[in-house]
Tab-separated table of C-alpha atoms and ligand atoms in Angstrom:
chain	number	residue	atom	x	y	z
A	1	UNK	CA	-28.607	30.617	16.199
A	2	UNK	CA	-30.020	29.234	19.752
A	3	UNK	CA	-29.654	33.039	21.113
A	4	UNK	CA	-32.814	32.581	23.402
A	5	UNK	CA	-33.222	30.008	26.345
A	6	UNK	CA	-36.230	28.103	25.313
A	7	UNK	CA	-33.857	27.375	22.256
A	8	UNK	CA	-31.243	26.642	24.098
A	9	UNK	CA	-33.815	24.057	26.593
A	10	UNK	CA	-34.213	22.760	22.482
A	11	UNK	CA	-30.932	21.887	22.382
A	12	UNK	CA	-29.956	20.908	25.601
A	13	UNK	CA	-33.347	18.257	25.192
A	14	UNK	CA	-31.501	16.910	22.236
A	15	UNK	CA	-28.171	16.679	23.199
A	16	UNK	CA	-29.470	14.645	26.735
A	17	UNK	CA	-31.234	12.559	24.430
A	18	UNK	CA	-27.934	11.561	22.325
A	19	UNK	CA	-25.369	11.657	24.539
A	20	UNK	CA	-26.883	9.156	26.495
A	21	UNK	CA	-26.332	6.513	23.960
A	22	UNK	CA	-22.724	6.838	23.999
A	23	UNK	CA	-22.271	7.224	27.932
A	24	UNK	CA	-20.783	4.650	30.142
A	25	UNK	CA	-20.724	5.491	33.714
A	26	UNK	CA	-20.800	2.154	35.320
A	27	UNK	CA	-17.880	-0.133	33.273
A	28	UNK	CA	-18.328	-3.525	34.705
A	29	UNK	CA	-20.098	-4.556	31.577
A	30	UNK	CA	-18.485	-2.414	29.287
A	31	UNK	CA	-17.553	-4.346	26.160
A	32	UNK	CA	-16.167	-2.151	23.292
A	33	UNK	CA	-17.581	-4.408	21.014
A	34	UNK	CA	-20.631	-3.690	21.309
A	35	UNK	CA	-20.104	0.005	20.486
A	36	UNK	CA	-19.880	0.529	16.419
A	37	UNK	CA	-17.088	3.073	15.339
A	38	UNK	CA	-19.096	3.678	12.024
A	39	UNK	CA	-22.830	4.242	13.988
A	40	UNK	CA	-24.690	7.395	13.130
A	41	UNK	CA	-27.613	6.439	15.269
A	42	UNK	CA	-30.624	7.325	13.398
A	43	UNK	CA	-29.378	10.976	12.664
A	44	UNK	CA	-27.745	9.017	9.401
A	45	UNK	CA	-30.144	11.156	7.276
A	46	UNK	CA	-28.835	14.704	9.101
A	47	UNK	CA	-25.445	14.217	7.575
A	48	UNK	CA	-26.413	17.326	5.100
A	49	UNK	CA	-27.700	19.624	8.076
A	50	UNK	CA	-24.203	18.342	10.201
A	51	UNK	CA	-22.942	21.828	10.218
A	52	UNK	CA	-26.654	23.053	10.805
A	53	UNK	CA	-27.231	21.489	14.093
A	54	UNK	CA	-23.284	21.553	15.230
A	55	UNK	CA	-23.560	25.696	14.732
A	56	UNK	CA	-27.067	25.661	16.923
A	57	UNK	CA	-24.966	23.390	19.624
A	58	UNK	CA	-21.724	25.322	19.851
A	59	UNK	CA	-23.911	28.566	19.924
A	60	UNK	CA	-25.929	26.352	22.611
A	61	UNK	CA	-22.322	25.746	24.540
A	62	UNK	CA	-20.828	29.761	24.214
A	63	UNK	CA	-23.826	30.351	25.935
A	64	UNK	CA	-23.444	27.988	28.729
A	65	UNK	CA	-19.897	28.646	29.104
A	66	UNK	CA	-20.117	32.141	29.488
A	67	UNK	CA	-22.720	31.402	32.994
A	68	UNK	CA	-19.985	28.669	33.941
A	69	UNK	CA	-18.112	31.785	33.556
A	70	UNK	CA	-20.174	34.281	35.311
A	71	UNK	CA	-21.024	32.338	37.855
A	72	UNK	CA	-17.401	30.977	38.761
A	73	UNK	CA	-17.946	27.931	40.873
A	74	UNK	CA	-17.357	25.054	38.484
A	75	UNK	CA	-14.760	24.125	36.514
A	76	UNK	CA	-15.138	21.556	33.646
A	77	UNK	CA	-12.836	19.428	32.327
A	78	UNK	CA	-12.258	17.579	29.305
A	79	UNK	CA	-10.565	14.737	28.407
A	80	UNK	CA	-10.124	13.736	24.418
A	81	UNK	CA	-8.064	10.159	24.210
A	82	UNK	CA	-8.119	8.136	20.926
A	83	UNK	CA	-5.563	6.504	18.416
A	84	UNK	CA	-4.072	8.464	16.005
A	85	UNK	CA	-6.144	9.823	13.462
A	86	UNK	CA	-8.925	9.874	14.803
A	87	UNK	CA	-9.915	13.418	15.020
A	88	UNK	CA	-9.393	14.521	18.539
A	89	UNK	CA	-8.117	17.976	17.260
A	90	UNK	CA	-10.718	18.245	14.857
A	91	UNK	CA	-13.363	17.765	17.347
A	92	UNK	CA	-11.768	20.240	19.777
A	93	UNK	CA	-11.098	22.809	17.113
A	94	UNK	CA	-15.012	22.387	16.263
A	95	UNK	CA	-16.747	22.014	19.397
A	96	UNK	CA	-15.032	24.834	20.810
A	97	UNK	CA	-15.182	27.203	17.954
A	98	UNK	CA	-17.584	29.467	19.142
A	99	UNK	CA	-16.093	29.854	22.820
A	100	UNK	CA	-14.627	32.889	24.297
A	101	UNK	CA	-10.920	31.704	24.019
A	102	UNK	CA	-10.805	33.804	27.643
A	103	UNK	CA	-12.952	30.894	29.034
A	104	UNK	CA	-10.608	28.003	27.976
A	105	UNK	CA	-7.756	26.357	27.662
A	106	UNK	CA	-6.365	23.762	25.659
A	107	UNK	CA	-3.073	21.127	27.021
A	108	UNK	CA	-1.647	18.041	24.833
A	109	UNK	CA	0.127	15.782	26.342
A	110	UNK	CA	2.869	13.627	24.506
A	111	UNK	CA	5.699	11.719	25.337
A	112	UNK	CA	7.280	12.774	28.973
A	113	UNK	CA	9.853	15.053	29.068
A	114	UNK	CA	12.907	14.518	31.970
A	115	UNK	CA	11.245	16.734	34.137
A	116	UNK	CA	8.365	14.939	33.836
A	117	UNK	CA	9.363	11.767	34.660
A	118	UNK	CA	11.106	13.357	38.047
A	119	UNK	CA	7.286	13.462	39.194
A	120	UNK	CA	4.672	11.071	39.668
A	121	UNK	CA	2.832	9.906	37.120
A	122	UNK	CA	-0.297	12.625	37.192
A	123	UNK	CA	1.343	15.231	37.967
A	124	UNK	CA	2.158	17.196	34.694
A	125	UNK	CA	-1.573	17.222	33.925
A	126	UNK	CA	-2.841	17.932	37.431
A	127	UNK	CA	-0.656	21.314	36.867
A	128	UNK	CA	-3.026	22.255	33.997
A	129	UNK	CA	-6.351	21.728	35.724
A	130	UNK	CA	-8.908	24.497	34.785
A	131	UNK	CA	-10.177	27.212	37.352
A	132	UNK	CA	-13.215	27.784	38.542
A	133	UNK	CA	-15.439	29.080	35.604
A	134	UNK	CA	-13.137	27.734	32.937
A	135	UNK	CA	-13.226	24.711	30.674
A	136	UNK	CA	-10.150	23.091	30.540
A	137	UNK	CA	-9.299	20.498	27.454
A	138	UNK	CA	-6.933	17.791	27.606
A	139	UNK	CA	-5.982	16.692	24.196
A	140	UNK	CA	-4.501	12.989	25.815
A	141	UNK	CA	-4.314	12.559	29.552
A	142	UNK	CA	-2.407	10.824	32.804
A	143	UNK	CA	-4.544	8.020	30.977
A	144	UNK	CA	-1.968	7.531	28.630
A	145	UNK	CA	0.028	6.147	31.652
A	146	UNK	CA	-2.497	2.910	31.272
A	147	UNK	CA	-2.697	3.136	27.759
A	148	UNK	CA	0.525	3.545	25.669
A	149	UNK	CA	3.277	2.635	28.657
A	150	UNK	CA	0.555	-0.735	29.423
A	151	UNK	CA	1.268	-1.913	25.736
A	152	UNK	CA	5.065	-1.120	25.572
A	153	UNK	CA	5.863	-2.234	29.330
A	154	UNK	CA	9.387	-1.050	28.428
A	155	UNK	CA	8.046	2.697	28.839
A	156	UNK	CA	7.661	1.923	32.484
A	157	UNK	CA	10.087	0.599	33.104
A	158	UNK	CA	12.283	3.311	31.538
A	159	UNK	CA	10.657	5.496	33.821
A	160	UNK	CA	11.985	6.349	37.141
A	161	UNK	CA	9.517	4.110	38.957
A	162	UNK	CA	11.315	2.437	41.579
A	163	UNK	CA	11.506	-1.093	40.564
A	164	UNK	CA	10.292	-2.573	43.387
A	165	UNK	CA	6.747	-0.612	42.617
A	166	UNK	CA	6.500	-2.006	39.764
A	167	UNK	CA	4.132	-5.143	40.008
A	168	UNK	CA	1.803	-7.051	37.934
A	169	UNK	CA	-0.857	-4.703	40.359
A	170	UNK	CA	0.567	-1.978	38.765
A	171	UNK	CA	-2.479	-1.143	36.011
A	172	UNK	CA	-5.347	-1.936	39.153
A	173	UNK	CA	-3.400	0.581	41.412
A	174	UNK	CA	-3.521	3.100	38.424
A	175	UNK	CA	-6.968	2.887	38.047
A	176	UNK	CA	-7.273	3.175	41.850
A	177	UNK	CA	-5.500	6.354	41.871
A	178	UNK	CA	-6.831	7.626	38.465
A	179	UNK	CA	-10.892	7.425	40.218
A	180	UNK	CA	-9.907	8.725	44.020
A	181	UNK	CA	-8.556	11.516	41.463
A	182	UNK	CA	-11.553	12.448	40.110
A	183	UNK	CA	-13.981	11.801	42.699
A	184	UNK	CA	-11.529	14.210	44.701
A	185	UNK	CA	-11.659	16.772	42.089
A	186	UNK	CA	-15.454	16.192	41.262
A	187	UNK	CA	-16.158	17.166	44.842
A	188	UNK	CA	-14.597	20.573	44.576
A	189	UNK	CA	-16.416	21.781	41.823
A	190	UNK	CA	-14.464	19.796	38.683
A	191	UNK	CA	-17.064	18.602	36.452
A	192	UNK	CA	-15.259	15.783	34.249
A	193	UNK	CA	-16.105	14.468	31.067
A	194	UNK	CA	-14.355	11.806	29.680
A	195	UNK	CA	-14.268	11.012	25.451
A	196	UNK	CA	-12.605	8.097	23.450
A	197	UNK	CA	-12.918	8.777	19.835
A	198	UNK	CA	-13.992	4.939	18.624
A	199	UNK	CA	-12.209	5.162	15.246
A	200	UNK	CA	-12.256	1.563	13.524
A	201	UNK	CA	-8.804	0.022	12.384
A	202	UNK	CA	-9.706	0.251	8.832
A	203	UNK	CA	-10.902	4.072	8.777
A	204	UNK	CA	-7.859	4.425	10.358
A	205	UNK	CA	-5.959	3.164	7.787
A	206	UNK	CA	-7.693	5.373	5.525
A	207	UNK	CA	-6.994	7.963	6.891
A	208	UNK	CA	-3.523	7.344	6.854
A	209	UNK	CA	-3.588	6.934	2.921
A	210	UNK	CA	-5.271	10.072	2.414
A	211	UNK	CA	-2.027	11.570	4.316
A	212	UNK	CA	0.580	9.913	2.068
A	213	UNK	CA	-1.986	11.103	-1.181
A	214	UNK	CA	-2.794	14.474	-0.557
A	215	UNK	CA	0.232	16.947	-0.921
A	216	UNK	CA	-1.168	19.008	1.899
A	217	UNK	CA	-1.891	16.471	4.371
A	218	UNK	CA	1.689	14.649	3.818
A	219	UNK	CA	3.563	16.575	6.722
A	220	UNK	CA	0.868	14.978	9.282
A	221	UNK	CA	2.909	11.458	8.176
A	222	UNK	CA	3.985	9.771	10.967
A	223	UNK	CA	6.066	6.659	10.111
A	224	UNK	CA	5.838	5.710	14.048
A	225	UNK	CA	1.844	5.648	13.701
A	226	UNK	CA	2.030	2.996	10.860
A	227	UNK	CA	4.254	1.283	13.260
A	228	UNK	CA	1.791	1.131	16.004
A	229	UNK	CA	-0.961	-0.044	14.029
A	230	UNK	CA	0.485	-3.555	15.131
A	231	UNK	CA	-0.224	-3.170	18.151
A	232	UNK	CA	-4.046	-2.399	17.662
A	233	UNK	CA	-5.558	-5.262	19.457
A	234	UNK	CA	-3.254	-4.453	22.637
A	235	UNK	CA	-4.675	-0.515	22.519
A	236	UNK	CA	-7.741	-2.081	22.124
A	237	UNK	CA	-7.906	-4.390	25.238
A	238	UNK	CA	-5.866	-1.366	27.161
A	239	UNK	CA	-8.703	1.120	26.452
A	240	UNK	CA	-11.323	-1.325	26.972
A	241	UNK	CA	-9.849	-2.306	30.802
A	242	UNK	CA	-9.485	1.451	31.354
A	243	UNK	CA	-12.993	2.235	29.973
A	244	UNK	CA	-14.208	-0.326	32.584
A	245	UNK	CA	-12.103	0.568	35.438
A	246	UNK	CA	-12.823	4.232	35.226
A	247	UNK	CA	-15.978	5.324	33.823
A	248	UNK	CA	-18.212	6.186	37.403
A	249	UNK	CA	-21.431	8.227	37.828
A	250	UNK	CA	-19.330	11.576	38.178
A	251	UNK	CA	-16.487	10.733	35.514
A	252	UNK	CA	-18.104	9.220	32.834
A	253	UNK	CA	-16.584	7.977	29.452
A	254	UNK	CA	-18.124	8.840	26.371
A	255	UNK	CA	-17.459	6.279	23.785
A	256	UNK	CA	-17.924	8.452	20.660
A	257	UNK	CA	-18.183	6.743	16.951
A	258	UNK	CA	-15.738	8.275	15.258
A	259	UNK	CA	-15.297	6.945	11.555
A	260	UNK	CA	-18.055	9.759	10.664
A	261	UNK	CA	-16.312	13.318	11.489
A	262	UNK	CA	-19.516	15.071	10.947
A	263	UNK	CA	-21.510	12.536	13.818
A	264	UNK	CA	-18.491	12.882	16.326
A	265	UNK	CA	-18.349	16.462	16.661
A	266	UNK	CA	-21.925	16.716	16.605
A	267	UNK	CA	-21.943	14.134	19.511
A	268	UNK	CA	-19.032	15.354	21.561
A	269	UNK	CA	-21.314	18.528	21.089
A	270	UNK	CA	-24.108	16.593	22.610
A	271	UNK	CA	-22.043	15.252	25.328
A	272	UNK	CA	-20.334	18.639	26.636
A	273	UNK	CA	-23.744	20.233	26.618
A	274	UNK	CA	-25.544	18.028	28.246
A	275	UNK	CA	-22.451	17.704	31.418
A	276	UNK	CA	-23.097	21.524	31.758
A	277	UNK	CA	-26.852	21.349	31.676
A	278	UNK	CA	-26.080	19.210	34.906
A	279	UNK	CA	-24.497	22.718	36.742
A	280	UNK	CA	-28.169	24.233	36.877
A	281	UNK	CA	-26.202	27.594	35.304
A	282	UNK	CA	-27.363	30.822	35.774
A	283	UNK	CA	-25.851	34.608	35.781
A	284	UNK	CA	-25.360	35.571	39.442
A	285	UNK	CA	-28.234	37.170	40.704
A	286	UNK	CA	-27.840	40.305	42.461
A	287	UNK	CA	-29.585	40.326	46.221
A	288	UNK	CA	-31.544	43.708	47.298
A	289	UNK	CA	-28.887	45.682	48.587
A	290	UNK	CA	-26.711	44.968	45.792
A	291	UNK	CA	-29.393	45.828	43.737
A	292	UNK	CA	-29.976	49.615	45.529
A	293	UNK	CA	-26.410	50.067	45.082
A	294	UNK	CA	-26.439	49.054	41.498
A	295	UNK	CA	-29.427	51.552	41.171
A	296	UNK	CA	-27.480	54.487	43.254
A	297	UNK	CA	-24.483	54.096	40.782
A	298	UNK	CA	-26.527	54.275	37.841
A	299	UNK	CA	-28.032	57.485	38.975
A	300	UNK	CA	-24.708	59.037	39.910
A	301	UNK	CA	-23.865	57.782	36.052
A	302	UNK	CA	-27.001	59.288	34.502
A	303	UNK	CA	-26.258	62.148	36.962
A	304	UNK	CA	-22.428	63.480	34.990
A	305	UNK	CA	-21.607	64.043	31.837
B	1	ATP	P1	-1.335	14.338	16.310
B	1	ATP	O1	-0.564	13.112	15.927
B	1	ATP	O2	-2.695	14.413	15.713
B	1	ATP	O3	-0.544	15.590	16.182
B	1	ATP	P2	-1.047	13.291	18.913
B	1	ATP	O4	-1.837	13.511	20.150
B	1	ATP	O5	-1.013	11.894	18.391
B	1	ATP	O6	-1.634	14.264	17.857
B	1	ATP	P3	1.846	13.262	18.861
B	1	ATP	O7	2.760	14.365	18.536
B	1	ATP	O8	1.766	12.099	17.932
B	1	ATP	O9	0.398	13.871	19.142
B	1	ATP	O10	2.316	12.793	20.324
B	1	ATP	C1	1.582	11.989	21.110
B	1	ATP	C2	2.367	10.746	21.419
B	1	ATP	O11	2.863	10.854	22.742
B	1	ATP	C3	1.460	9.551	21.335
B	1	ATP	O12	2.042	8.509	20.605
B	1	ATP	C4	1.302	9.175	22.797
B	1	ATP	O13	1.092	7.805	22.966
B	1	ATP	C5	2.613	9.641	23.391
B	1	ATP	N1	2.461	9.840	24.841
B	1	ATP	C6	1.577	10.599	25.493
B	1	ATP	N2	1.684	10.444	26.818
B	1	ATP	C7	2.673	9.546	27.010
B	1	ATP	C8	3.258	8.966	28.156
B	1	ATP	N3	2.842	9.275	29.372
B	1	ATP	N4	4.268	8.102	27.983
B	1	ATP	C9	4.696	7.794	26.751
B	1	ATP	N5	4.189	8.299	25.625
B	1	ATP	C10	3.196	9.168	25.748
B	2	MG	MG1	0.180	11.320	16.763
């Protein structure tokens, strides 16, 4: 268990030294192709100590979390987007296994609801931001909005939009809006962290057979998710647009391999840890006079019964 610091300066050396493969924080050359779904870098070999080095990281990130938590100045956010079946709950459910649930809090985000829709497009997820000291996950995003509703146009135009707002400019704006966003929030304290789950189409497909095969998986069958499988190459060239108008020094996107579950939580790991390594986290530090007082109190404590 990375209990002490110096272990902890272990595993925050590591995780700086893989998460930097996968981060993109200047898009204009981004080209998804050149990131492989099924690459394990050269931890291939690690696959049998997976859960060995994920425990030391998570133990790595309780520890972290609970200065982000002392200290109560930043906030972190996360954002998990990825086609179906590709493990974002998985990775949450792992990565954040050893956090105080106190610290965190977790927000999917599916199709609209009414209310919704009454709003502007951000808005349902920009009610869930986390507070200072907290991590906040969001399991899908307002980048859905250039994602799903980009490759079934009809979505937006469903929407209550007006019409006249809706113009082939509309994706560019989005992105617009989607970085003066985060900057905003990154200069109050937000630290954001962005993660697409690079599943391949045929792991996907897979994984989808193992659902129809196995009696226990069957109620996670989604005949709309076999549907959208047509529309692959579309997802593809939406995420890959987004991935290049978004991903910025302070908001970068983490293109994660994800047809090895082991190697994506272990990276996501890698990726969280190293964001917070960025805060410079410490417990607050008490100045002299609180210090005399903390003294006098302890006296008066020693002093009763
Ligand atoms: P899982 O399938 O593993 O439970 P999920 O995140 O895929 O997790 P679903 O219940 O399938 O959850 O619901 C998510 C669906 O909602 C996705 O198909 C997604 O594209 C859709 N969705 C999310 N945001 C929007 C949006 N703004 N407009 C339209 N559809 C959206
Ligand atoms: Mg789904």
């Amino acid at each position: 268990m990375a209990k002490t610091p110096e272990k902890i300066k272990d595993v925050i050396r590591e995780a700086r030294k893989y998460a930097k493969h996968f981060r993109v924080t200047d898009g204009k050359k981004f080209r998804l192709e050149d990131y492989d779904p099924g690459d394990t870098l050269d931890v291939a070999e690690e696959k049998p100590r997976a859960k060995e080095i994920l425990a030391a990281g998570v133990a790595a990130l309780a520890e972290l979390q609970g200065m982000l938590y002392a200290q109560d100045r930043w906030s972190v956010l996360l954002i998990f987007q990825a086609m179906d079946a590709a493990g974002k709950d998985g990775a949450i459910k792992h990565v954040m296994s050893g956090i105080n649930p106190q610290g965190c809090q977790v927000f999917s985000f599916k199709a609209p609801t009414s209310e919704d829709m009454d709003h502007d497009f951000m808005w349902r997820c920009l009610k869930c931001l986390p507070e200072r000291g907290r991590i906040g996950i969001f399991n899908r995003s307002y980048y859905e909005e250039a994602l799903v509703v980009r490759v079934h146009e009809q979505l937006l135009r469903k929407s209550k939009v007006p019409p006249e707002l809706i113009t082939k400019n509309i994706w560019k704006e989005r992105f617009q809006d989607i970085r003066a966003i985060e900057r905003y929030l990154s200069r109050n304290g937000v630290l954001i962290r962005k993660f697409y789950l690079n599943l391949s189409k045929k792991e996907q497909k897979r994984r989808f057979l193992e659902r129809f095969d196995t009696p226990e998986k069957n109620w996670k069958v989604s005949p709309s998710d076999v549907k959208e499988r047509a529309y692959w190459n579309e997802y593809m060239h939406a995420y890959e647009d987004l991935i290049r108008e978004t991903s910025t020094k302070e908001s970068p996107w983490y293109v994660i391999p994800a047809d090895n579950k082991w190697f994506t939580r272990v990276m996501v790991a890698a990726a969280v840890i190293e964001g917070l390594s960025t805060l410079d986290l410490e417990y607050p530090k008490l100045d002299a006079i609180q210090l005399k007082e903390l003294a006098a109190t302890r006296a008066e404590l020693v002093g009763k019964s």
